[in-house]
CSV table of C-alpha atoms in Angstrom, one decimal:
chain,number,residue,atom,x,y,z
A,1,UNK,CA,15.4,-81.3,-14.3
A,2,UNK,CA,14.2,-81.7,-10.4
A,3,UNK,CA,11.7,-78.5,-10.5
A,4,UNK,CA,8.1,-78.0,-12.4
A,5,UNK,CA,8.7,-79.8,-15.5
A,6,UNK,CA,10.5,-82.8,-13.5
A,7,UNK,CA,8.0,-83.6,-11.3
A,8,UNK,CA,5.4,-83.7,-14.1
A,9,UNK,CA,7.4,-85.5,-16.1
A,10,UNK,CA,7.4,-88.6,-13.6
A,11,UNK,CA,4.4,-88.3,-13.0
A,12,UNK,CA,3.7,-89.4,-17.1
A,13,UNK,CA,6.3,-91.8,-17.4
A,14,UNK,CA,5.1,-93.5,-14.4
A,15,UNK,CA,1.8,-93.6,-15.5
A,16,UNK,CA,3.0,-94.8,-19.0
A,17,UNK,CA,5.0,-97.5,-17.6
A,18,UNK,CA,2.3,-99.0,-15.0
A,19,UNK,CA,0.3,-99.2,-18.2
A,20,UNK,CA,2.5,-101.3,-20.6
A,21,UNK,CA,4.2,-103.5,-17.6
A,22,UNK,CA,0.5,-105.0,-17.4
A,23,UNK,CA,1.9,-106.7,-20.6
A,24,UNK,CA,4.4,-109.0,-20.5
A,25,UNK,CA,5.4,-110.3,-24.2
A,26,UNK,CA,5.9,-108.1,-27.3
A,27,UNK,CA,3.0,-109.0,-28.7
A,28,UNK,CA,1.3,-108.6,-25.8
A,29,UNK,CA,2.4,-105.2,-25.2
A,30,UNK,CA,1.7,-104.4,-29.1
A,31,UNK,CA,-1.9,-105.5,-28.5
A,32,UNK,CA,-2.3,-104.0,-25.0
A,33,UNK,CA,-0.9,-100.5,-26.8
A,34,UNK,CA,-3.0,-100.6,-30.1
A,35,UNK,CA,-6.3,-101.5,-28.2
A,36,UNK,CA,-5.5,-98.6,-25.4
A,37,UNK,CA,-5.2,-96.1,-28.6
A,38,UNK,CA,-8.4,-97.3,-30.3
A,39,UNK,CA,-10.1,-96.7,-26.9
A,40,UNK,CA,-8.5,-93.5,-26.2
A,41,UNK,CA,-9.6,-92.3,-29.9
A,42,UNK,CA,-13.2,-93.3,-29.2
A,43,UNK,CA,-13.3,-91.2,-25.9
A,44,UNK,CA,-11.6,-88.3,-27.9
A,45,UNK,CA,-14.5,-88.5,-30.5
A,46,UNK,CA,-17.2,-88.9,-27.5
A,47,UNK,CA,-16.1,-85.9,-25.8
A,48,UNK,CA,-15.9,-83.8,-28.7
A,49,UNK,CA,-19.6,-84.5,-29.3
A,50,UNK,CA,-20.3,-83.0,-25.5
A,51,UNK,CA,-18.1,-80.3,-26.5
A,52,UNK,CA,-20.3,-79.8,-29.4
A,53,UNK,CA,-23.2,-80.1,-27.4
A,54,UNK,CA,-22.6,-78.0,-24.8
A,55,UNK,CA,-21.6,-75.3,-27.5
A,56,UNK,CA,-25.2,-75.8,-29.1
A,57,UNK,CA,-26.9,-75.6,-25.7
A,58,UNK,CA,-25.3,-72.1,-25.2
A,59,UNK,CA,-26.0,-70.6,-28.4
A,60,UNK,CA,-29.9,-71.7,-28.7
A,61,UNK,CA,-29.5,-69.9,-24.7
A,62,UNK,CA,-28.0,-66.8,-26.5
A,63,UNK,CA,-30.2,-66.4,-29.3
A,64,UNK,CA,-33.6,-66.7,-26.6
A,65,UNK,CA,-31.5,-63.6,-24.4
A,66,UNK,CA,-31.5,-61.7,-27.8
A,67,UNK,CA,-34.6,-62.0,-28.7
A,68,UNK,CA,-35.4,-61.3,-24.8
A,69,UNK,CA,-33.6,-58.1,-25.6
A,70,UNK,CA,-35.8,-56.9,-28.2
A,71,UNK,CA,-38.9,-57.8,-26.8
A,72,UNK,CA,-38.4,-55.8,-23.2
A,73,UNK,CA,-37.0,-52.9,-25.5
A,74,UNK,CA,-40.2,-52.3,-27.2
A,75,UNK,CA,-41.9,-52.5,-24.3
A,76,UNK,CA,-39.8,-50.3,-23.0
A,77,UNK,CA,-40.8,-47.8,-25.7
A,78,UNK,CA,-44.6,-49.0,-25.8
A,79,UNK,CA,-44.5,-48.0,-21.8
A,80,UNK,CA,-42.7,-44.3,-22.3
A,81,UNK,CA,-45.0,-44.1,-25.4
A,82,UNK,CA,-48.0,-44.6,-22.7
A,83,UNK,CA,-46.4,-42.2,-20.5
A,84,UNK,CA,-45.9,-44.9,-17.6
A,85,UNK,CA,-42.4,-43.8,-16.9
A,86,UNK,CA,-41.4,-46.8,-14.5
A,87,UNK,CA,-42.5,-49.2,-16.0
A,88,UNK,CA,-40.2,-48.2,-19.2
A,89,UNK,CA,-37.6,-48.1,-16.5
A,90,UNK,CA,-38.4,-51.5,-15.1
A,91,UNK,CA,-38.2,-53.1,-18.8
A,92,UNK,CA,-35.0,-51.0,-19.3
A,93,UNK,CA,-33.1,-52.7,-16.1
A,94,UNK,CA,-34.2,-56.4,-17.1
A,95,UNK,CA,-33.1,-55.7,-20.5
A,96,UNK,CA,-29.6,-54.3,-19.1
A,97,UNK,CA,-29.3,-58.1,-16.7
A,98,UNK,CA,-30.4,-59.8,-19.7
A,99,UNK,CA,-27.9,-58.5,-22.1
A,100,UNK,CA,-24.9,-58.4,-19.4
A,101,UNK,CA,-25.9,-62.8,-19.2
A,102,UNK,CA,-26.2,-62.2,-23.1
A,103,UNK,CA,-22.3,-61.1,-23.0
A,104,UNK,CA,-21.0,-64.2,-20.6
A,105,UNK,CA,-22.5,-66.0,-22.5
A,106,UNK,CA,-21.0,-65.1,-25.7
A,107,UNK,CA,-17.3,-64.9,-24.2
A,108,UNK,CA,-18.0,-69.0,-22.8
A,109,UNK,CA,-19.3,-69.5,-26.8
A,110,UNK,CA,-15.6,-68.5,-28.1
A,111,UNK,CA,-14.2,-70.6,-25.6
A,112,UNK,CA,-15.8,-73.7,-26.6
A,113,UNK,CA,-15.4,-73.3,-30.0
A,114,UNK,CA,-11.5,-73.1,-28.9
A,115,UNK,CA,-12.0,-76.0,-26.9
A,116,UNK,CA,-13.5,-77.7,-30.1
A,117,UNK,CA,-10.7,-77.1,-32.2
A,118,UNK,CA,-7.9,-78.3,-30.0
A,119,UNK,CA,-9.8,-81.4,-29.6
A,120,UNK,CA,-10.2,-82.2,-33.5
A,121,UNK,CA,-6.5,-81.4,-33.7
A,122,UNK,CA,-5.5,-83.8,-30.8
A,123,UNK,CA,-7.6,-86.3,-32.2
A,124,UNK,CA,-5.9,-85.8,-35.9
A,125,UNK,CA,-2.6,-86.0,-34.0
A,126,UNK,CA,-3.4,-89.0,-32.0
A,127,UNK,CA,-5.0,-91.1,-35.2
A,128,UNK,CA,-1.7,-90.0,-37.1
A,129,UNK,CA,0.3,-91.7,-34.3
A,130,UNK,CA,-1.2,-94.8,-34.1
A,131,UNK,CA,-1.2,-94.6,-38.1
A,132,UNK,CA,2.6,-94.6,-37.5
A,133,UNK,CA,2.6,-97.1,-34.6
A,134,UNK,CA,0.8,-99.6,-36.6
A,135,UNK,CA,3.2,-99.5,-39.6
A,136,UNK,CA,6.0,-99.2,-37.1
A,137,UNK,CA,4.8,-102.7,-35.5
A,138,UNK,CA,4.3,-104.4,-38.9
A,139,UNK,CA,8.0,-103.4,-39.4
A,140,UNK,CA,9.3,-104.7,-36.2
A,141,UNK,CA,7.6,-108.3,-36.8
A,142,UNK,CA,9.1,-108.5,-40.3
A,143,UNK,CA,13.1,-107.8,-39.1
A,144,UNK,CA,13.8,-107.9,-35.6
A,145,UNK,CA,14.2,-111.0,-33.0
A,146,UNK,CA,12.0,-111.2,-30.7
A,147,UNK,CA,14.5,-110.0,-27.9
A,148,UNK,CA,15.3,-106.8,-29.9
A,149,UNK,CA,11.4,-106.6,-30.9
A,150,UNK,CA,10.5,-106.2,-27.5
A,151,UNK,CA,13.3,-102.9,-27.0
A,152,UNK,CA,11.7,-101.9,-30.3
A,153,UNK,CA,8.1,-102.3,-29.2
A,154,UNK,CA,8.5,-100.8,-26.1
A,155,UNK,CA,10.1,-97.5,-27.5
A,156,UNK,CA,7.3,-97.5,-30.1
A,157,UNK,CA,4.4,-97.9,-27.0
A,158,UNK,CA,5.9,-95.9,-25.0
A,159,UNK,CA,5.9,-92.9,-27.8
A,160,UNK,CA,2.2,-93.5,-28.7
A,161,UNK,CA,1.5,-94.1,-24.9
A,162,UNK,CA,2.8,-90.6,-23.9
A,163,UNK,CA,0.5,-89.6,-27.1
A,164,UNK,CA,-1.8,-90.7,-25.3
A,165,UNK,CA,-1.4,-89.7,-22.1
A,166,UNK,CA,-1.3,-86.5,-23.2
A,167,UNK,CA,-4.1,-86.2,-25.7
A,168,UNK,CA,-6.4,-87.6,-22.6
A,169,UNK,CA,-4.9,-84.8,-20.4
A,170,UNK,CA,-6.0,-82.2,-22.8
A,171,UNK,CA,-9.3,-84.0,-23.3
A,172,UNK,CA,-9.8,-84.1,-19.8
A,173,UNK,CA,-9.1,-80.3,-19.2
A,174,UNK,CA,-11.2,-79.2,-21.7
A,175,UNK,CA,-14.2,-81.2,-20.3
A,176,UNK,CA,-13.4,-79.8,-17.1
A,177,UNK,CA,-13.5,-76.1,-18.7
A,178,UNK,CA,-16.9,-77.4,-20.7
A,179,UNK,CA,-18.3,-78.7,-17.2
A,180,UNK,CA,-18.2,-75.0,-15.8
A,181,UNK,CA,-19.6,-73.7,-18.7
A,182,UNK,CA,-22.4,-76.5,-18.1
A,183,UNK,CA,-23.5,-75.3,-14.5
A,184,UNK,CA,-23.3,-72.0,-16.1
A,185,UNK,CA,-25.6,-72.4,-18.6
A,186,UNK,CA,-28.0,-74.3,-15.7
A,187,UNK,CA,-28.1,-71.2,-13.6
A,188,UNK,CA,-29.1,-69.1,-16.6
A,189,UNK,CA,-31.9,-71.7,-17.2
A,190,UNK,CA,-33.0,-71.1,-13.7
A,191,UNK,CA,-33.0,-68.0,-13.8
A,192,UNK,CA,-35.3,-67.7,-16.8
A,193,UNK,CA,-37.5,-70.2,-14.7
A,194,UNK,CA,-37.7,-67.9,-11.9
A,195,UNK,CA,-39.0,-65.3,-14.7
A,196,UNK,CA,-36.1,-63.0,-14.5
A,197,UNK,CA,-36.1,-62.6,-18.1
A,198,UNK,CA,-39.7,-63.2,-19.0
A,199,UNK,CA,-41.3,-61.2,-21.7
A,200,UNK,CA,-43.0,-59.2,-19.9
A,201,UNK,CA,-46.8,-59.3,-21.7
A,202,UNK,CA,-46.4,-63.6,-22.0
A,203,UNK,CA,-46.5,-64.4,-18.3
A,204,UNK,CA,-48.5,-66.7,-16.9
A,205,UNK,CA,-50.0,-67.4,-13.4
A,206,UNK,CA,-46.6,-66.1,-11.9
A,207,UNK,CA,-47.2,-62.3,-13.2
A,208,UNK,CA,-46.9,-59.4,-11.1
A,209,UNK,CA,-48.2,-56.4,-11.0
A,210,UNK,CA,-46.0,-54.7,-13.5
A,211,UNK,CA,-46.3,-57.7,-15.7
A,212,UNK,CA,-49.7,-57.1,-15.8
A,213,UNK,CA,-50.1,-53.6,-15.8
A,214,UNK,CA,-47.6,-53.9,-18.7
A,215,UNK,CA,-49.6,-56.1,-20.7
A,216,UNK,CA,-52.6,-54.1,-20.1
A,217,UNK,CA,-50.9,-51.1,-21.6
A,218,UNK,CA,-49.9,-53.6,-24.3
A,219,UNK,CA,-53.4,-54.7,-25.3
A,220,UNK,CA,-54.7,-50.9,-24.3
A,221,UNK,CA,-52.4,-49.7,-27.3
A,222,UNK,CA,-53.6,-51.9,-29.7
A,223,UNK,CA,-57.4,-51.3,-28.8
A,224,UNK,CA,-56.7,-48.0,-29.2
A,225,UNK,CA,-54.9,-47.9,-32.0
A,226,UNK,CA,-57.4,-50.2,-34.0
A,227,UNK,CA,-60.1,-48.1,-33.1
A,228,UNK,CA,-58.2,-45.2,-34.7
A,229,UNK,CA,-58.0,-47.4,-38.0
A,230,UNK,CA,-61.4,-48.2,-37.8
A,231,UNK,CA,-62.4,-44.0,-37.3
A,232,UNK,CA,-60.2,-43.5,-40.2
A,233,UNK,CA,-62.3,-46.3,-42.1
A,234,UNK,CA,-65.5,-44.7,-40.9
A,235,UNK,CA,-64.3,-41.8,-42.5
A,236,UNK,CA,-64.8,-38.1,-41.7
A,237,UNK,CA,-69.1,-38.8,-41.3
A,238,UNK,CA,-68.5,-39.7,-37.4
A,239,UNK,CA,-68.2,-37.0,-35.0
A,240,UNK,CA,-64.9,-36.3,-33.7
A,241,UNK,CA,-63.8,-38.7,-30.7
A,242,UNK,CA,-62.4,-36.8,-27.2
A,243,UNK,CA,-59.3,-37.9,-25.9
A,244,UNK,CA,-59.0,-41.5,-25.9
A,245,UNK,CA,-56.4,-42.6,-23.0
A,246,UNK,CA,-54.0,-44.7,-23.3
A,247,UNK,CA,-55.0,-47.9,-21.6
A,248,UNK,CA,-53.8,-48.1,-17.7
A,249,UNK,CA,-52.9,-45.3,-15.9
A,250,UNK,CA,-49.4,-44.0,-14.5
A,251,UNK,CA,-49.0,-44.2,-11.1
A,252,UNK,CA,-51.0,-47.3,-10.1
A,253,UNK,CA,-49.1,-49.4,-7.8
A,254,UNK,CA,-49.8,-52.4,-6.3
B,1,UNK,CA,16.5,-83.2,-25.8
B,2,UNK,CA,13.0,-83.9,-26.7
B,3,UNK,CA,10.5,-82.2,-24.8
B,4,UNK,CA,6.6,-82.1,-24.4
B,5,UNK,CA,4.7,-79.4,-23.6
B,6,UNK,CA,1.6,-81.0,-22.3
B,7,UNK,CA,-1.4,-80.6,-24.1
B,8,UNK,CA,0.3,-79.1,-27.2
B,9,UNK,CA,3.0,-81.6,-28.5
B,10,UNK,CA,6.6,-82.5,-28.8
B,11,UNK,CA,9.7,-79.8,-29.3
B,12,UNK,CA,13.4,-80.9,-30.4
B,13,UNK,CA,15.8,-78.5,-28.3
B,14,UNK,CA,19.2,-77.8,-28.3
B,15,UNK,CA,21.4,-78.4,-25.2
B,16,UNK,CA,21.9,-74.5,-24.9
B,17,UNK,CA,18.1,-73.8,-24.7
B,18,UNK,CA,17.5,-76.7,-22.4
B,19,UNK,CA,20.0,-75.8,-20.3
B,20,UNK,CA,17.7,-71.7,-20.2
B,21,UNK,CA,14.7,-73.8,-19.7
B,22,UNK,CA,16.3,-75.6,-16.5
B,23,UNK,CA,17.0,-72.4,-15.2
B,24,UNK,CA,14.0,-70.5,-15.9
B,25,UNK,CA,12.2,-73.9,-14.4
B,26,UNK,CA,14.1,-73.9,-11.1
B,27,UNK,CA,13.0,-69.8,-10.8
B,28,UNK,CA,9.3,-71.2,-11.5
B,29,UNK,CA,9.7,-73.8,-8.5
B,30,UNK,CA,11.1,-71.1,-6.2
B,31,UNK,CA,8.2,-68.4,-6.9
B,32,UNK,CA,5.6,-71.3,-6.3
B,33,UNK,CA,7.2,-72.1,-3.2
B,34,UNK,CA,7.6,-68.7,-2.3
B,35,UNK,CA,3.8,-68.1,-3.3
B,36,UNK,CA,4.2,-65.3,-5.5
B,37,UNK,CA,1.7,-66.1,-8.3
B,38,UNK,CA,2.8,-63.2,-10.4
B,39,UNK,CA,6.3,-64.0,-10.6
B,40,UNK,CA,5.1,-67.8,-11.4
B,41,UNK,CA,2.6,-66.5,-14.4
B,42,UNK,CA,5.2,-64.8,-15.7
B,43,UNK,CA,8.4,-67.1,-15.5
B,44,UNK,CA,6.0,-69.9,-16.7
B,45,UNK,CA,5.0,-67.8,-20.1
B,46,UNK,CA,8.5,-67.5,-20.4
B,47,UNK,CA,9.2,-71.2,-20.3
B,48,UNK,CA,6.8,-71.9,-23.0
B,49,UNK,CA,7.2,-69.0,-25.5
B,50,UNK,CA,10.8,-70.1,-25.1
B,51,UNK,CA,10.4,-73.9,-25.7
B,52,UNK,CA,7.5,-72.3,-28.6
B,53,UNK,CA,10.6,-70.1,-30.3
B,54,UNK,CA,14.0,-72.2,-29.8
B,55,UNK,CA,12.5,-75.7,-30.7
B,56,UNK,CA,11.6,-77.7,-33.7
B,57,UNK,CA,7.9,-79.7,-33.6
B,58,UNK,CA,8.6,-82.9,-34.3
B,59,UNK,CA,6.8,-85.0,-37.1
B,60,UNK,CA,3.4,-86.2,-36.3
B,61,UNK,CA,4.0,-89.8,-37.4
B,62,UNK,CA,7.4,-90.1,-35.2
B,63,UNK,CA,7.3,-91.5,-32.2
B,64,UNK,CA,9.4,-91.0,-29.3
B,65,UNK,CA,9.1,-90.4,-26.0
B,66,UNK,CA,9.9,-87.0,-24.4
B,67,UNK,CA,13.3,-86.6,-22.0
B,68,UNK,CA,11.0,-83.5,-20.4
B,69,UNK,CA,7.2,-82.8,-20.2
B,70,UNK,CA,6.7,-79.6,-19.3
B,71,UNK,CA,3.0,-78.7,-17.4
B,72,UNK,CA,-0.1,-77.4,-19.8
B,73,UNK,CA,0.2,-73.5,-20.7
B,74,UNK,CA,-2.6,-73.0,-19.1
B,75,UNK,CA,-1.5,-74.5,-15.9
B,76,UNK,CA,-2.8,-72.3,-13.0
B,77,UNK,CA,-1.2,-71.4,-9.9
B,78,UNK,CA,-3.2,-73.6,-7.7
B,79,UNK,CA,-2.4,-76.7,-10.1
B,80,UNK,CA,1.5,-75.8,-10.1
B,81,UNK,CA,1.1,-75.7,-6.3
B,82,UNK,CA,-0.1,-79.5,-6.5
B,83,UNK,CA,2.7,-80.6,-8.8
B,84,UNK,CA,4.7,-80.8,-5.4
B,85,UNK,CA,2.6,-82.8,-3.5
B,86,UNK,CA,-0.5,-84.8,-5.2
B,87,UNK,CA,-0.9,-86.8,-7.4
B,88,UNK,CA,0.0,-84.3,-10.1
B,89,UNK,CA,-2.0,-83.5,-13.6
B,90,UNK,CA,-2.3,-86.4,-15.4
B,91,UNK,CA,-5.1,-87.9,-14.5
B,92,UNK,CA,-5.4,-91.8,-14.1
């Protein structure tokens, strides 16, 4: 086969080859093989843990957009309740960017756990291998020559080596598909930097003029509203209170 | 035969099936070279699910080198495209 496959193909066995002709006796090459697998199992445990850890990173990420989501929907309501129309609407559009970050981020969370299980079952695969190459060798020292041993050994290596090959390729992709994710998840922590998905009523020096006018409504409510408990607690001896307003007023701009 | 698909594991096909894997392969190489990434996408899925269908895994604890190795399934255009001329997939 000359097309796709072919090509590929070459391109393993060469690779396989350049790696046991560094080896020159059998048990050389059994050595050279056995200590290349223990490696290669070691690399497939460490990227599995920054599988794992990128996984992690992006849920704690998701779980702060939801509860980003819950907060700018009840100020949402708190504003409307106040009667300051765009500033509901303000709350509303954040809340809309947040959740649409909220739902890449939960399609690159499925992926990852897919990454993660492909990995634990390449590394299962690969550890049963060189379960089989190690038996395999113990065999070949007890019965063959050393002439035939070397045939033997090679066949063996080269079976665990294209194992291995393999198992790196697929480690290697999915650390390519995790490092995407990776930059991803960096440009969503920018962005909550910036303040794009700040709660609104918790910002610091960086507030604008909605932010604040928000969290005056915010604090207006509840000074309003405790002074309603406390002319309920005062009972019916107080005159009746006019109007009270509700904390800023619609219509302020900066 | 025994062929790879990379990424996934080893298959034991039959002559017969190799033989509509060769040809389905040499299509794949002619829609890459023609650039027609649809074609490709769909010729390639072909080669798998067929490999997938037609062949027998082979035991985990056997080990053999593969006659074939056949590119990841999720192998994109732009990575078939480089089979032909870099260094290919496997990285060193």
């Amino acid at each position: 086969m000359a097309g796709l496959s072919g090509r590929f193909s070459t391109v393993v066995k060469s690779k396989i080859s350049k790696m046991l002709d560094r080896a020159e006796d059998p048990s050389e090459t059994l050595e050279y093989s056995y200590q290349k697998q223990v490696e290669l199992l070691q690399n497939v445990k460490k990227g599995l843990a920054d599988v794992v850890t990128a996984k992690k990173r992006l849920q704690l990420q998701s779980k702060r957009l939801e509860d980003q989501v819950v907060k700018l929907d009840t100020q949402a309501r708190q504003a409307l309740a106040a009667g300051n129309e765009t500033l509901a609407r303000t709350a509303l559009e954040r809340k809309t960017t947040v959740q649409a970050e909220l739902q890449g981020l939960d399609g690159q969370i499925a992926e990852l756990e897919g990454q993660q299980q492909s990995m634990t079952d390449n590394q299962a695969k690969l550890q049963t291998k060189i379960e089989a190459f190690r038996s395999k060798k113990e065999v070949i020292k007890a019965q063959y020559s050393a002439a035939e041993a070397q045939v033997r050994i090679s066949e063996a290596a080269t079976g665990v080596g294209e194992e291995m090959a393999d198992v790196g390729l697929a480690m290697q992709r999915a650390l390519d598909k995790t490092e995407n994710m990776r930059a991803r998840a960096q440009a969503v922590d920018e962005l909550e930097r910036a303040g794009a998905f700040e709660d609104l009523t918790q910002l610091g020096a960086g507030e604008d003029d909605i932010d604040r006018q928000l969290r005056e409504l915010s604090s207006g409510g509840q000074v309003d509203s405790e002074l309603e408990k406390m002319k309920a607690e005062l009972g019916a001896g107080g005159k009746p209170a006019g109007e009270l307003g509700s904390g800023g007023t619609a219509g302020q701009s900066a | 035969m025994i062929v790879r698909i990379a990424t996934e594991g080893q298959y034991r096909l039959a002559d017969e099936v190799i033989e509509r894997v060769n040809a389905l392969d040499n299509e794949a190489v002619a829609a890459v070279e023609a650039g027609d990434q649809a074609r490709f996408a769909e010729l390639f899925a072909q080669i798998i699910a067929l490999i997938r269908a037609e062949g027998a895994p082979l035991p985990e604890d056997e080990l053999h080198g593969s006659d074939v190795i056949v590119p990841p399934p999720d192998t994109s255009f732009e990575e078939a495209k480089h089979e032909f001329t870099g260094d290919g997939l496997i990285p060193d």
